Amino acid sequence: MAAAGSAVGLGNIWKFPYIAGENGGGAFLIIYLVCVLLFGMPLLMTEFLIGKRSGKSAFGAFRELNGNGRWQWLSWLCMLTALLIMGFYFIVTGWCFNYLFEAVRNTFSGMSTEALTAHFSAVASDTPRMIAFSLLPMVLTAAVVWFDVNKGIERLSKILMPLLLGMMLLMVGRVLMLDGSNVGMQFFFRADFSAITPRVVMEAMGQCFFSLSIGMGALITYGAYMPKNQNVAATSVQVIVLDTLVAILAGVIIFPAVFAFGFNPAEGPQLVFVVLPAILQQMSLTWVSSVLFFALLCVAALTSTISLMEVMVAFICEASGALGQRKNGQPRRALSRQKSVMITSAVVGVLLVLCVLSMTGKADWLTIRGYNLFECFDDMTACVMMPLAALGMAVFVGWNLPKDGGRGVLNPSQGVKRWVGKAYIFALRWIVPLAIVIIFLNSLGVL
Ligand code: TRP
């Protein structure tokens, strides 16, 4: 449930609808589902197994498994990916918190479609407000990681995720009663493949990595906490089903409403933030529904940010103890968890401020080829860094593990049927690396 809590987050409710909306709806959904099947299952199992086998998080796990240190770059890549994701994820979480506060104050009542769109722009371009609202969830996350209460996440996830699901089901019911909702359903479920370009396939792959939290070692840590007799294949299936269900539900809520209220499906990152308040205004007990929904959204975001920050904190702890020696030849003492949280928060905090400045147009030098840092971080991590780390993990675990010791990772025994184990190895060795390379080359126009 904790892994599902990490997977289910803004990736499902915010990012999935907006990318699907930009890329033609139904056809994107199909390609996304294919990616989930191709990459999700083998890579989730791999990360869980690496963690379960080594009992460590990314840095220590790669060290323990590889013997010669040649694959250590993977853990650096994972850490850097976590850092950049945090650099934009907290900003979106900040939007959620902002909307939660506004829901409490009942700001949205009576706002028209245009007013909601204008309202989001006003919020997102208000520099001090955005800085405050993205630092708030960061501080909350740091507090959880600081006290190492991650095991409490499991309990939290068990109660709040079903609640979020229930709330979403109610919203589906309401949205489907709107006049004109069928246009949105057709947009989301009827595949028009003419909109599909190599670039779109790449985005679908990136979204699959992002949504399932794979390709940056976050789930290695969760694997390390698994009891020895846990069935890794079954757990992976559960995480995938739940995560995909929430993404599809989000689509079924957003798109009918987009068309019924006259929004633009290709609105971009603000899509759900302009559409959701419009839907919530239509729910009975509007105030309660709005506050409850945005509160649950904030919690869903926080269970994800905790797993992101944990990657970097654990990395700093483990790496600081393992790298180099002191002058007198003694091994260095690892930094404490608390120091590591402080370093992480400081770095992420600076990154967030820069990112906000670049988004609100306060700093033109903080853009890369016309894209602001938010867009760069989002795109770079999903479309380049996570697929690259996943490729690395697939090759490393599938082909390069030392015969002694390491090979156990490839054997997900414990209750897993033999054919499943065989299919897993085949997928990891062949399908995952080949598919990633093909999608890369294709989007670069090489194929
Ligand atoms: N999967 C989360 C979401 O959908 C985001 C996330 C949390 C993540 N932890 C991660 C993505 C680790 C990649 C890796 O919102």
XYZ file of C-alpha atoms and ligand atoms in Angstrom:
462
model
C 0.000 0.000 0.000
C 2.892 2.359 0.689
C 4.310 1.674 -2.765
C 0.889 2.288 -4.238
C 0.814 5.529 -2.251
C 4.074 6.535 -3.871
C 2.771 5.631 -7.308
C -0.632 7.258 -6.992
C -0.087 10.977 -6.951
C -0.200 14.067 -9.071
C 1.143 11.990 -11.936
C -2.245 10.306 -12.153
C -4.599 13.141 -11.362
C -2.731 16.157 -12.718
C -0.245 14.988 -15.328
C -2.061 12.124 -17.004
C -5.175 14.108 -18.008
C -3.157 17.053 -19.231
C -0.775 15.002 -21.378
C -3.597 12.840 -22.702
C -5.510 16.023 -23.513
C -2.585 17.481 -25.416
C -1.980 14.283 -27.336
C -5.350 13.314 -28.699
C -7.029 11.476 -25.804
C -7.968 7.905 -26.728
C -4.938 7.020 -28.810
C -2.641 8.264 -26.074
C -4.511 6.139 -23.543
C -3.906 2.988 -25.587
C -0.205 3.677 -26.056
C 0.079 4.468 -22.378
C -1.520 1.148 -21.439
C 0.860 -0.732 -23.742
C 3.804 1.023 -22.068
C 2.472 0.066 -18.635
C 2.346 -3.587 -19.658
C 5.753 -3.571 -21.385
C 7.719 -1.596 -18.825
C 5.684 -1.443 -15.655
C 5.626 -5.056 -14.622
C 9.285 -6.036 -15.220
C 10.690 -2.781 -13.879
C 8.536 -2.680 -10.757
C 9.570 -6.251 -10.005
C 13.227 -5.407 -10.597
C 13.244 -2.448 -8.240
C 11.407 -4.393 -5.537
C 13.743 -7.357 -5.953
C 16.902 -5.237 -5.846
C 15.705 -3.742 -2.580
C 14.451 -6.983 -1.108
C 17.684 -8.752 -1.953
C 20.063 -6.093 -0.674
C 17.997 -4.635 2.145
C 19.275 -1.191 1.121
C 18.170 1.819 -0.840
C 19.528 2.756 -4.256
C 23.107 3.762 -3.442
C 23.932 0.868 -1.136
C 21.947 -1.609 -3.200
C 23.908 -1.024 -6.398
C 27.133 -1.105 -4.434
C 26.250 -4.376 -2.815
C 25.110 -6.059 -6.004
C 27.685 -4.964 -8.546
C 31.008 -5.878 -7.025
C 33.139 -3.679 -9.277
C 31.546 -0.250 -8.923
C 31.038 0.184 -12.633
C 27.280 0.587 -12.219
C 27.427 3.079 -9.403
C 26.545 5.899 -11.835
C 23.019 4.502 -11.807
C 22.520 5.525 -8.215
C 23.806 9.023 -8.996
C 21.402 9.244 -11.892
C 18.548 8.142 -9.615
C 19.446 10.763 -7.026
C 19.683 13.523 -9.614
C 16.332 12.509 -11.093
C 14.721 12.647 -7.656
C 16.166 16.120 -7.172
C 14.852 17.477 -10.464
C 11.425 15.896 -10.009
C 11.173 17.534 -6.601
C 12.145 20.795 -8.311
C 8.772 20.911 -10.083
C 6.591 18.436 -8.144
C 6.479 20.621 -5.043
C 5.254 23.485 -7.175
C 2.284 21.459 -8.389
C 1.726 20.266 -4.813
C 1.793 23.953 -3.908
C -1.021 24.607 -6.389
C -2.997 21.840 -4.650
C -2.443 23.431 -1.244
C -3.367 26.826 -2.620
C -6.618 25.405 -3.986
C -7.286 23.623 -0.698
C -7.012 26.915 1.185
C -9.229 28.616 -1.351
C -11.762 25.802 -1.149
C -11.906 26.355 2.606
C -12.580 30.049 1.976
C -15.082 29.174 -0.729
C -13.453 31.397 -3.359
C -14.669 29.552 -6.430
C -18.391 29.733 -6.011
C -20.105 31.195 -9.028
C -16.934 31.522 -11.120
C -17.385 31.046 -14.866
C -15.150 28.984 -17.135
C -13.169 32.055 -18.138
C -12.918 33.290 -14.587
C -11.499 29.958 -13.408
C -8.887 30.009 -16.161
C -7.926 33.583 -15.354
C -7.856 32.734 -11.666
C -5.301 29.993 -12.174
C -3.052 32.302 -14.185
C -3.256 34.892 -11.431
C -2.311 32.325 -8.781
C 0.512 30.779 -10.792
C 2.098 34.098 -11.678
C 2.046 35.465 -8.137
C 5.719 34.962 -7.251
C 5.732 35.309 -3.435
C 2.581 33.230 -3.140
C 3.986 30.462 -5.326
C 7.253 30.390 -3.406
C 5.427 30.151 -0.093
C 3.043 27.480 -1.342
C 5.743 25.260 -2.815
C 7.954 25.509 0.266
C 5.048 24.511 2.520
C 4.684 20.922 1.224
C 8.457 20.651 1.126
C 8.684 21.443 4.813
C 5.885 18.977 5.606
C 7.647 16.269 3.603
C 10.979 17.030 5.243
C 9.332 16.686 8.661
C 8.045 13.202 7.847
C 11.398 12.089 6.451
C 13.241 13.727 9.363
C 11.428 11.697 11.999
C 11.746 8.591 9.850
C 8.082 7.820 10.270
C 7.888 6.364 6.796
C 6.309 3.245 8.179
C 3.380 5.381 9.201
C 2.838 6.031 5.501
C 1.519 2.527 5.076
C -1.207 3.171 7.635
C -2.022 6.564 6.148
C -2.211 5.109 2.640
C -4.520 2.324 3.772
C -7.124 4.758 5.053
C -6.855 7.692 2.708
C -6.406 6.026 -0.666
C -9.740 4.211 -0.572
C -11.278 7.515 0.501
C -9.740 9.272 -2.499
C -10.999 6.500 -4.775
C -14.499 6.780 -3.304
C -14.507 10.527 -3.764
C -13.382 10.143 -7.364
C -16.167 7.639 -8.031
C -18.729 10.129 -6.727
C -17.285 12.757 -9.053
C -17.477 10.367 -12.009
C -21.159 9.892 -11.229
C -21.782 13.626 -11.169
C -19.777 14.371 -14.290
C -21.524 11.739 -16.362
C -24.856 13.412 -15.624
C -23.689 16.683 -17.201
C -25.127 17.652 -20.572
C -22.616 16.934 -23.308
C -20.444 14.643 -21.214
C -20.533 12.002 -23.952
C -18.320 14.159 -26.197
C -15.611 13.967 -23.567
C -16.044 10.223 -23.148
C -15.593 9.810 -26.874
C -12.516 12.004 -26.824
C -11.009 9.849 -24.074
C -12.019 6.400 -25.312
C -12.115 6.661 -29.087
C -8.654 6.241 -30.543
C -7.641 8.548 -33.347
C -4.159 7.403 -34.228
C -3.511 10.251 -36.629
C -2.471 12.347 -33.625
C 0.283 9.914 -32.698
C 3.857 10.906 -33.490
C 7.119 9.378 -32.218
C 7.261 12.229 -29.744
C 3.867 11.220 -28.331
C 5.038 7.636 -27.850
C 8.020 8.980 -25.964
C 5.747 11.031 -23.728
C 3.561 8.007 -23.052
C 6.627 6.028 -22.023
C 7.795 8.880 -19.791
C 4.372 9.174 -18.215
C 4.370 5.446 -17.477
C 7.701 5.696 -15.635
C 6.628 8.797 -13.802
C 3.235 7.518 -12.765
C 4.486 4.159 -11.521
C 7.464 5.758 -9.728
C 9.889 3.520 -11.608
C 13.246 4.364 -13.118
C 14.767 6.196 -10.211
C 15.211 3.659 -7.495
C 12.453 4.964 -5.228
C 10.843 1.545 -4.985
C 14.157 -0.130 -4.188
C 13.770 1.357 -0.730
C 10.240 -0.028 -0.434
C 11.508 -3.445 -1.535
C 14.024 -3.325 1.275
C 11.167 -3.147 3.793
C 9.305 -6.118 2.307
C 8.993 -9.251 4.431
C 10.925 -12.179 2.976
C 7.827 -14.142 2.037
C 6.133 -11.348 0.121
C 5.118 -12.214 -3.434
C 6.828 -9.580 -5.562
C 4.877 -10.320 -8.732
C 1.506 -10.066 -7.001
C 2.504 -6.835 -5.259
C 3.607 -5.334 -8.566
C 0.320 -6.252 -10.220
C -1.600 -4.601 -7.382
C 0.393 -1.386 -7.627
C -0.030 -1.257 -11.400
C -3.760 -1.943 -11.332
C -4.423 0.651 -8.654
C -2.246 3.289 -10.296
C -3.780 2.773 -13.728
C -7.283 2.747 -12.299
C -6.760 6.128 -10.665
C -5.321 7.598 -13.879
C -8.270 6.368 -15.943
C -10.748 7.603 -13.337
C -9.061 11.000 -13.489
C -9.539 10.997 -17.260
C -13.183 9.990 -16.894
C -13.723 12.876 -14.491
C -11.817 15.539 -16.395
C -12.682 15.041 -20.072
C -16.485 14.928 -19.932
C -16.327 18.074 -17.792
C -13.871 19.739 -20.177
C -16.328 19.414 -23.025
C -19.473 20.024 -21.002
C -18.134 23.303 -19.580
C -16.336 24.414 -22.728
C -12.721 24.190 -21.623
C -9.878 23.300 -23.975
C -8.565 19.712 -23.521
C -5.074 20.804 -24.630
C -4.974 23.477 -21.924
C -1.620 22.200 -20.575
C -0.434 21.854 -16.980
C -3.254 24.021 -15.622
C -5.946 21.739 -17.073
C -7.113 19.965 -13.922
C -6.806 23.095 -11.804
C -9.305 24.970 -13.931
C -11.643 22.020 -14.489
C -11.794 20.508 -10.993
C -13.262 23.577 -9.236
C -15.904 23.751 -11.970
C -16.863 20.121 -11.301
C -16.816 20.543 -7.542
C -19.217 23.485 -7.834
C -21.736 21.035 -9.255
C -21.425 18.494 -6.440
C -23.930 18.417 -3.635
C -22.480 19.730 -0.366
C -20.122 21.818 -2.483
C -18.012 23.172 0.344
C -17.491 19.787 2.007
C -16.799 18.066 -1.316
C -14.280 20.666 -2.415
C -12.383 20.761 0.844
C -12.375 16.971 1.112
C -11.233 16.471 -2.460
C -8.384 18.977 -2.364
C -7.300 17.681 1.036
C -7.122 14.144 -0.331
C -5.240 15.406 -3.378
C -2.693 17.071 -1.094
C -2.255 13.833 0.853
C -1.850 11.834 -2.359
C 0.823 14.301 -3.443
C 2.583 14.111 -0.090
C 2.830 10.304 -0.070
C 4.624 10.705 -3.401
C 6.912 13.552 -2.358
C 7.931 11.566 0.710
C 9.169 8.744 -1.475
C 10.995 11.226 -3.689
C 12.732 12.978 -0.842
C 13.572 9.674 0.805
C 15.619 8.697 -2.273
C 17.850 11.732 -1.966
C 18.122 11.628 1.824
C 19.051 7.950 1.877
C 21.512 8.569 -0.934
C 23.300 11.315 0.978
C 23.428 9.193 4.143
C 24.730 6.088 2.431
C 27.073 7.850 0.021
C 28.631 10.116 2.640
C 29.635 7.093 4.670
C 30.946 5.098 1.753
C 32.854 7.609 -0.331
C 36.491 8.110 0.447
C 38.373 8.006 3.715
C 39.494 10.613 6.153
C 43.110 11.777 6.057
C 44.058 9.419 8.842
C 42.778 6.432 6.892
C 39.676 5.970 9.028
C 36.436 5.447 7.109
C 34.231 8.531 7.066
C 31.227 8.555 9.370
C 27.986 8.678 7.462
C 26.004 11.900 7.826
C 23.029 11.603 10.121
C 19.556 11.370 8.672
C 18.761 14.807 10.071
C 21.768 16.477 8.464
C 20.921 14.803 5.222
C 17.335 16.112 5.398
C 18.702 19.627 5.989
C 21.029 19.442 2.997
C 18.293 18.036 0.784
C 15.776 20.694 1.847
C 18.265 23.493 1.272
C 19.100 22.310 -2.232
C 15.488 21.592 -3.172
C 14.383 24.905 -1.653
C 16.809 26.853 -3.834
C 15.739 24.868 -6.870
C 12.073 25.613 -6.165
C 12.667 29.338 -5.857
C 14.601 29.364 -9.144
C 11.869 27.338 -10.797
C 9.125 29.709 -9.612
C 11.120 32.739 -10.766
C 11.589 31.153 -14.150
C 7.864 30.357 -14.425
C 6.592 33.738 -13.389
C 8.867 35.440 -15.900
C 10.917 37.139 -13.202
C 14.162 35.733 -14.572
C 14.599 35.376 -18.297
C 18.059 33.902 -17.954
C 16.431 30.932 -16.226
C 14.935 29.526 -19.394
C 16.387 27.000 -21.782
C 15.511 27.537 -25.427
C 12.321 29.304 -24.473
C 11.219 26.650 -21.990
C 11.038 27.550 -18.330
C 12.700 25.369 -15.702
C 9.415 23.716 -14.742
C 8.914 22.436 -18.276
C 12.567 21.442 -18.578
C 12.623 19.463 -15.321
C 9.326 17.777 -16.152
C 10.357 16.781 -19.643
C 13.980 15.882 -18.925
C 13.153 13.565 -16.046
C 10.224 11.754 -17.642
C 11.471 11.470 -21.204
C 15.230 11.147 -20.720
C 16.495 10.429 -17.231
C 14.009 7.828 -16.025
C 14.064 5.816 -19.260
C 17.866 5.953 -19.153
C 18.012 4.724 -15.557
C 15.460 2.027 -16.390
C 17.577 0.940 -19.348
C 20.608 0.840 -17.071
C 18.808 -1.214 -14.449
C 17.443 -3.656 -17.030
C 20.882 -4.238 -18.565
C 22.623 -4.366 -15.219
C 20.208 -6.747 -13.529
C 19.362 -8.729 -16.660
C 22.874 -9.189 -18.008
C 25.637 -7.932 -15.776
C 25.050 -9.214 -12.289
C 27.955 -11.186 -10.935
C 27.151 -14.892 -10.984
C 27.632 -15.277 -7.270
C 25.532 -13.276 -4.906
C 23.744 -11.011 -7.326
C 21.858 -13.500 -9.443
C 19.246 -14.024 -6.761
C 17.671 -10.795 -7.903
C 16.632 -12.541 -11.055
C 14.786 -15.204 -9.154
C 11.590 -13.873 -7.655
C 10.828 -17.245 -5.986
C 8.506 -16.904 -2.959
C 5.152 -17.916 -4.310
C 5.828 -16.711 -7.858
C 4.950 -19.275 -10.526
C 7.852 -20.520 -12.640
C 6.546 -19.207 -15.938
C 6.077 -15.806 -14.390
C 9.711 -15.808 -13.312
C 10.782 -16.848 -16.819
C 8.622 -14.231 -18.508
C 10.026 -11.634 -16.121
C 13.620 -12.434 -17.025
C 12.830 -12.440 -20.732
C 11.037 -9.106 -20.535
C 13.831 -7.564 -18.513
C 16.616 -8.779 -20.795
C 15.026 -8.190 -24.166
C 11.767 -6.320 -24.261
C 12.548 -3.451 -21.873
C 15.970 -2.452 -23.269
C 14.983 -2.896 -26.896
C 11.731 -0.986 -26.500
C 13.429 1.919 -24.736
C 16.165 2.138 -27.365
C 13.660 1.954 -30.222
C 11.449 4.662 -28.727
C 14.487 6.878 -28.175
C 15.850 6.470 -31.690
C 12.418 6.904 -33.141
C 11.804 10.190 -31.381
C 15.202 11.434 -32.492
C 14.170 10.638 -36.040
C 16.895 8.050 -36.515
C 14.504 5.226 -37.360
N 4.444 8.396 -9.140
C 4.190 9.660 -8.534
C 2.982 10.282 -9.171
O 2.373 9.693 -10.004
C 5.380 10.569 -8.590
C 6.549 9.956 -7.925
C 6.689 9.695 -6.631
C 7.666 9.421 -8.543
N 7.866 9.035 -6.391
C 8.461 8.862 -7.544
C 8.031 9.337 -9.850
C 9.623 8.224 -7.855
C 9.212 8.715 -10.148
C 9.974 8.139 -9.164
O 2.609 11.360 -8.843
